[in-house]
Each structure stands twice: as C-alpha cells, then as structure tokens.
Coordinates of C-alpha atoms in Angstrom, one line a residue:
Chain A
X440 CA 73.1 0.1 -6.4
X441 CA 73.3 3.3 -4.6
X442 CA 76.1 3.3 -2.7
X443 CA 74.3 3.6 0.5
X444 CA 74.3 0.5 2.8
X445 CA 72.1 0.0 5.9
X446 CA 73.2 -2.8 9.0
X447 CA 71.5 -4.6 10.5
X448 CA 68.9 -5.5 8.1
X449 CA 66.6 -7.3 10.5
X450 CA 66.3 -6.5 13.7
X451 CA 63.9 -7.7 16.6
X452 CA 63.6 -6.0 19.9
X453 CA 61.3 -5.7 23.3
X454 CA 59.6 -3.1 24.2
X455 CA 61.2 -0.5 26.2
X456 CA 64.8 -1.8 24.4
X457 CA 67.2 0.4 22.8
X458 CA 68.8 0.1 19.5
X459 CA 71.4 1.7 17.1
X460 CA 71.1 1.7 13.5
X461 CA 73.9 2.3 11.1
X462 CA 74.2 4.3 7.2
X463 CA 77.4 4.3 5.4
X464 CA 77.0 6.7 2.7
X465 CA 77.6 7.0 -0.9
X466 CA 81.1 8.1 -2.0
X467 CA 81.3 12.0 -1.5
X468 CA 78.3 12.9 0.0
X469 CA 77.9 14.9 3.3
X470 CA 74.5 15.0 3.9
X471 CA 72.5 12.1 5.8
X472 CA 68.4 11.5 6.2
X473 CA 66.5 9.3 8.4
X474 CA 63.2 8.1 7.5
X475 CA 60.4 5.9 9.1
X476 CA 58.8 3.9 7.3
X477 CA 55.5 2.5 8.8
X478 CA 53.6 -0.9 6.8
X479 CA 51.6 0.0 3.8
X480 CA 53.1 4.2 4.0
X481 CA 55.2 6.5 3.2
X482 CA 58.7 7.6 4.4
X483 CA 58.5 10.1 7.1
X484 CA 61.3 11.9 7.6
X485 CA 62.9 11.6 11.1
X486 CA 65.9 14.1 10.9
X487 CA 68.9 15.1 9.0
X488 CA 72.2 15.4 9.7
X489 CA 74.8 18.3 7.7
X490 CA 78.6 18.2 8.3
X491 CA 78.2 16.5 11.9
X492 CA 75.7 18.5 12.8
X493 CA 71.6 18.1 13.3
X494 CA 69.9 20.4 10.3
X495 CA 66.5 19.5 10.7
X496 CA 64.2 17.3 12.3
X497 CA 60.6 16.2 11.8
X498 CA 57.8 15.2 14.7
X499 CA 59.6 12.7 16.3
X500 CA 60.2 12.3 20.5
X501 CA 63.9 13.3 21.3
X502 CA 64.3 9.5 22.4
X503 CA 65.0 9.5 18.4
X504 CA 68.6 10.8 18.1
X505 CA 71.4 10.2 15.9
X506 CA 74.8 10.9 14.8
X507 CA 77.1 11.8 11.5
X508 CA 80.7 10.6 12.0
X509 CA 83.8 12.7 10.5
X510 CA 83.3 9.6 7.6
X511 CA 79.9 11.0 7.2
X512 CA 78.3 7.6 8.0
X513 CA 75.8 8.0 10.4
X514 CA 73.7 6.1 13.4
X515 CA 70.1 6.1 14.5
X516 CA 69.3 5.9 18.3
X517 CA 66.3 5.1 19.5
X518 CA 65.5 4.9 23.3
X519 CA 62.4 3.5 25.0
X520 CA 61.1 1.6 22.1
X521 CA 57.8 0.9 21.4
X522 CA 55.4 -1.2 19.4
X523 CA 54.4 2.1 17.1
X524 CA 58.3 2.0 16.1
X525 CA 58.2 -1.3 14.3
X526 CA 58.9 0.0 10.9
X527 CA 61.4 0.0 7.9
X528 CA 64.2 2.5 8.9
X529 CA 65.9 4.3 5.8
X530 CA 68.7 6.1 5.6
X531 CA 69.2 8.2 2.6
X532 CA 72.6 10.3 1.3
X533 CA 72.8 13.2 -0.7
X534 CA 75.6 16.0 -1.4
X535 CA 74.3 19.4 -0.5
X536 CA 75.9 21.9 -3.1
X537 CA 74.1 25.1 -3.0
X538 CA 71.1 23.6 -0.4
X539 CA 68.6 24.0 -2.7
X540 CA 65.5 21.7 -3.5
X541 CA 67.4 19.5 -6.1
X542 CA 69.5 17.6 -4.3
X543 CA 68.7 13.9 -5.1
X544 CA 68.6 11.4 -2.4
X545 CA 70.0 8.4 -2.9
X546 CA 68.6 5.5 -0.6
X547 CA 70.2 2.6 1.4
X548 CA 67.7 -0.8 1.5
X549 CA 66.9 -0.3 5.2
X550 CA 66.7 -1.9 8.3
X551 CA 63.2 -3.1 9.6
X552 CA 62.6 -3.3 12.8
X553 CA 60.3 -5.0 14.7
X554 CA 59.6 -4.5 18.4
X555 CA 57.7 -7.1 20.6
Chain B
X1131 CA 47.0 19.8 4.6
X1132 CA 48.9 17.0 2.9
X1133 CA 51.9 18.1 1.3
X1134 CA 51.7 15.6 -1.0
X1135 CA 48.8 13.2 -2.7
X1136 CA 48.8 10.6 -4.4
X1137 CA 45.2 9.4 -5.2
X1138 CA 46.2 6.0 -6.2
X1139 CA 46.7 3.1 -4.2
X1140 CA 47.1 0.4 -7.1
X1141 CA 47.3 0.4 -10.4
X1142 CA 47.4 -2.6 -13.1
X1143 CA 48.7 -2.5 -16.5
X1144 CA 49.6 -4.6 -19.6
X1145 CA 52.9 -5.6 -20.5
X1146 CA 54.6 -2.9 -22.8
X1147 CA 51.5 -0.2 -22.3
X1148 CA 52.2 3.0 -20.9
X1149 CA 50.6 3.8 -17.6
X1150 CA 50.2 7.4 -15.3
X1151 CA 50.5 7.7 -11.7
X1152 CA 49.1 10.6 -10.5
X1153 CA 50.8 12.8 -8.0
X1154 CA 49.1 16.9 -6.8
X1155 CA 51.1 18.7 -4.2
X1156 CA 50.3 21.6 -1.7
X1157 CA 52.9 24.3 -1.4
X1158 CA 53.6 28.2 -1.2
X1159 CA 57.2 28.3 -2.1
X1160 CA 58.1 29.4 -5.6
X1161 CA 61.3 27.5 -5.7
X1162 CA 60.8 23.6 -4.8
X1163 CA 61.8 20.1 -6.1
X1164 CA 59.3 17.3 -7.4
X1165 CA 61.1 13.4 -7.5
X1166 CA 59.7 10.1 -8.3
X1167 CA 60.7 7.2 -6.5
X1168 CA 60.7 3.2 -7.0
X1169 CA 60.8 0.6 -4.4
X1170 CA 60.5 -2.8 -5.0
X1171 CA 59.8 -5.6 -2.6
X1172 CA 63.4 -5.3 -1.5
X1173 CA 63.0 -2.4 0.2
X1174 CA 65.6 -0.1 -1.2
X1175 CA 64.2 3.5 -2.8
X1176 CA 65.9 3.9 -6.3
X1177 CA 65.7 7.3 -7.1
X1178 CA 63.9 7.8 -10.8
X1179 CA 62.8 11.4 -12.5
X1180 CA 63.6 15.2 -10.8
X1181 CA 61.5 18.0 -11.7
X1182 CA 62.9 22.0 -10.7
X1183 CA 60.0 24.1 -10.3
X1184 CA 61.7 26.4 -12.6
X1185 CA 62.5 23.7 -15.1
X1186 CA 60.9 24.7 -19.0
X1187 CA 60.2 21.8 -19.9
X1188 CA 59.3 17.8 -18.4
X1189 CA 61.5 16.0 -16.8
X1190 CA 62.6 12.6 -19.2
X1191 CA 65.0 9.6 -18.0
X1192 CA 64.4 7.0 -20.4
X1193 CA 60.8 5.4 -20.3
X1194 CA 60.3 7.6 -17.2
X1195 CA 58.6 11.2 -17.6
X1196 CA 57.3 13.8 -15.4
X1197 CA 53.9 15.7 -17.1
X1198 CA 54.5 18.6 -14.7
X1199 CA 51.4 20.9 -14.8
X1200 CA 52.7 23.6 -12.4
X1201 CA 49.3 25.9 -11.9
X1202 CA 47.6 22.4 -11.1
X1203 CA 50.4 21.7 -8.6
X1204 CA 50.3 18.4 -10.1
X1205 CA 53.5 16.3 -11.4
X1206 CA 52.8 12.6 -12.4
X1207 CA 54.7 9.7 -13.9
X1208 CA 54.6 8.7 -17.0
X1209 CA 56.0 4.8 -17.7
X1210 CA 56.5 3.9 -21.1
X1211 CA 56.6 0.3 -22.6
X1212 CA 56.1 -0.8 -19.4
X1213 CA 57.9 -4.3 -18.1
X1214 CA 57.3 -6.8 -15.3
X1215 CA 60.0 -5.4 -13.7
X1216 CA 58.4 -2.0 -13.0
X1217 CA 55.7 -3.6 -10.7
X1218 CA 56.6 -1.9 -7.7
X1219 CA 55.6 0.8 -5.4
X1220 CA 56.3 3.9 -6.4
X1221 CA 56.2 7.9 -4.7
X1222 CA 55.4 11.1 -5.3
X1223 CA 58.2 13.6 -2.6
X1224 CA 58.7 17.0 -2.9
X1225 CA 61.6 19.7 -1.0
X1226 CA 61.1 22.6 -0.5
X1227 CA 63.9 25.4 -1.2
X1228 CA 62.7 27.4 2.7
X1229 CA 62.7 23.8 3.9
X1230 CA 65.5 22.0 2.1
X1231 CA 65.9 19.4 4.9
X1232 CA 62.7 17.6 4.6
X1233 CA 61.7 15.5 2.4
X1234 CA 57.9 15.1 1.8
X1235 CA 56.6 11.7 0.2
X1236 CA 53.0 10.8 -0.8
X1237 CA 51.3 6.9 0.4
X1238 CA 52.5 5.3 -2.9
X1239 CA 51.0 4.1 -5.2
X1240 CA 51.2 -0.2 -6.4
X1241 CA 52.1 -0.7 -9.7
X1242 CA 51.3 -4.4 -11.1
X1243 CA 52.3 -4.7 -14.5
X1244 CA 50.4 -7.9 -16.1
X1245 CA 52.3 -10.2 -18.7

C-alpha cells in the first residue's frame, strides 16, 4: 500500500457533466500528479501541482483543472465532459527534495470514469 | 518522437524463469530518471526499480533489475524467478531533470507468467 488513496472509485457520468475527483496523499509528501489513463495505454500526464501551486501541465483543455489543499490532498475538475474522457484517473504523490529526476511516484489505485 | 518505447505488448513466461521487458527512450538531457512500474488488474501503479542517469552501476530491488545500457538509450527489466503473481502490466517512464514535472510512460507491456 502506497499511502495514496483515490475517491470515488467508479464513477459514471453524461456527457457534457462535470465531475471532481479526489487524492489524499502519502504521509509527507508535497507534490501531487494527475494522470489519464486511456483502455489498453499508458498514463498521460495531465498536470502537477507544487506547494498549492500549478508546476506543470501536459496537452490537456483548461476544462481540466485542479487543486492542492494546504493538507496537500488534491482535486481533479473536469468540465464539459466527453466520451474521449472515459479513462482511469490516477493520482500519484511524491516529495520534491532537490526537484531533480529521482523523485519516485508513489500511485493511488484510481478512479475510472466512464462518461455516457 | 516517442519519449518512451516499449516494443512489447505481451509477453509469456514459465513459472520461476527469468524474463526481460524491453524499454529504449529518446532524450537530450544528460541528467534524467528511468523507473519501472507494475500494475495489476487492480489498477494501482506500484512503483518497482529507479535508474539515475548518472548511476555506475544497475539498478537491483530484489528479483527486479534494470540492464541500463546508457549509449543505447535503453533500460529494461529484468525479473528473476518469476511467480504468478508478477503477471501484470508493467512500464517503462522516464523524468527529465529540465522537465522534472512530467512524467513520461511507455504502452506497457503484459506479462503472463504460466504455472
């Protein structure tokens, strides 16, 4: 176990819809990551949040937004949805020390969303 | 061009063989971070084998190493005594130290480990 836990699990949802996702992290760490995860792919990595803040975000619409609470837990927002965003949502937690490359990610079990 | 490759899309092997899962990566910063990740059916990404760039020598946790060949941008998995319980999927990611916020995974590859 990682630590890292991911609500809702499931989650169905109409097109056009909005919905939140929510990351608690592991003990200590202060560094969040959203990823997509598209049927039969890899993780693509959606954004990342720093201390509160957005550091770096990958080719997703802005209708993908999120948030990092003084807790460093963390929410995914997603407006307008659409079919492409059915997927397995991860959230992953890390503890930035010196921001170099070896910071390991440690991985919730994700929510997968479906969207009708 | 793909950051990261992983040529394999499933692979069998017999119980308590050894078995490599390839993994080549595309990159122009000297100073970057190879991992190796599991997910089962569950869903959840366990975290396995970290490679520096910089690193000497391969990465070992256990039944798990990294043959990191650095001039052939290539870093693959090496399973040893392999169980049931390693059938999974498995990938190949990669950070960058001018890009530290991204994370860059490969398409997996399917391990089935045969009894």
């Amino acid at each position: 176990e990682t630590g890292v836990t991911q609500s809702p699990t499931h989650l169905i949802k109409t097109r056009g819809q909005q919905v939140t996702l929510r990351c608690s992290s592991q003990s200590g760490h202060n560094t969040v990551s959203w990823y997509q995860q598209a049927l039969g792919q890899g993780p693509q990595f959606i954004f990342q949040y720093y201390r509160e803040e957005e550091n770096g975000r990958g080719n997703f619409p802005p209708r993908f937004s999120g948030l990092q609470f003084p807790n460093y837990s963390s929410e995914l927002n997603v407006n307008a949805l659409e079919l492409d965003d059915s997927a397995l949502y991860l959230c992953a937690s890390s503890l930035r020390l010196a921001g170099g490359p070896g910071d390991i990610q440690y991985f919730g079990a994700g929510t997968r969303l479906s969207v009708l | 061009a793909q950051k990261i490759t992983q040529t394999q899309p499933g692979m069998f092997v017999q119980e308590k063989e050894a078995v490599t899962l390839d993994c080549t990566y595309d990159t122009s910063d000297p100073s970057y971070g190879l991992f190796w990740y599991k997910q089962p059916s569950s869903g959840e990404m366990i975290f396995l084998i970290y490679q520096g760039s910089y690193d000497q020598q391969n990465a070992t946790e256990g039944r798990y190493s990294l043959n990191f060949q650095k001039a052939r941008k290539s870093a693959n998995l090496v399973i040893s005594a392999s169980q049931l319980g390693d059938s999974a999927m498995y990938f190949c990611a990669m950070r960058e130290a001018n890009n530290f916020n991204k994370f860059y995974f490969g398409s997996g590859t399917k391990l089935n480990v045969k009894p």
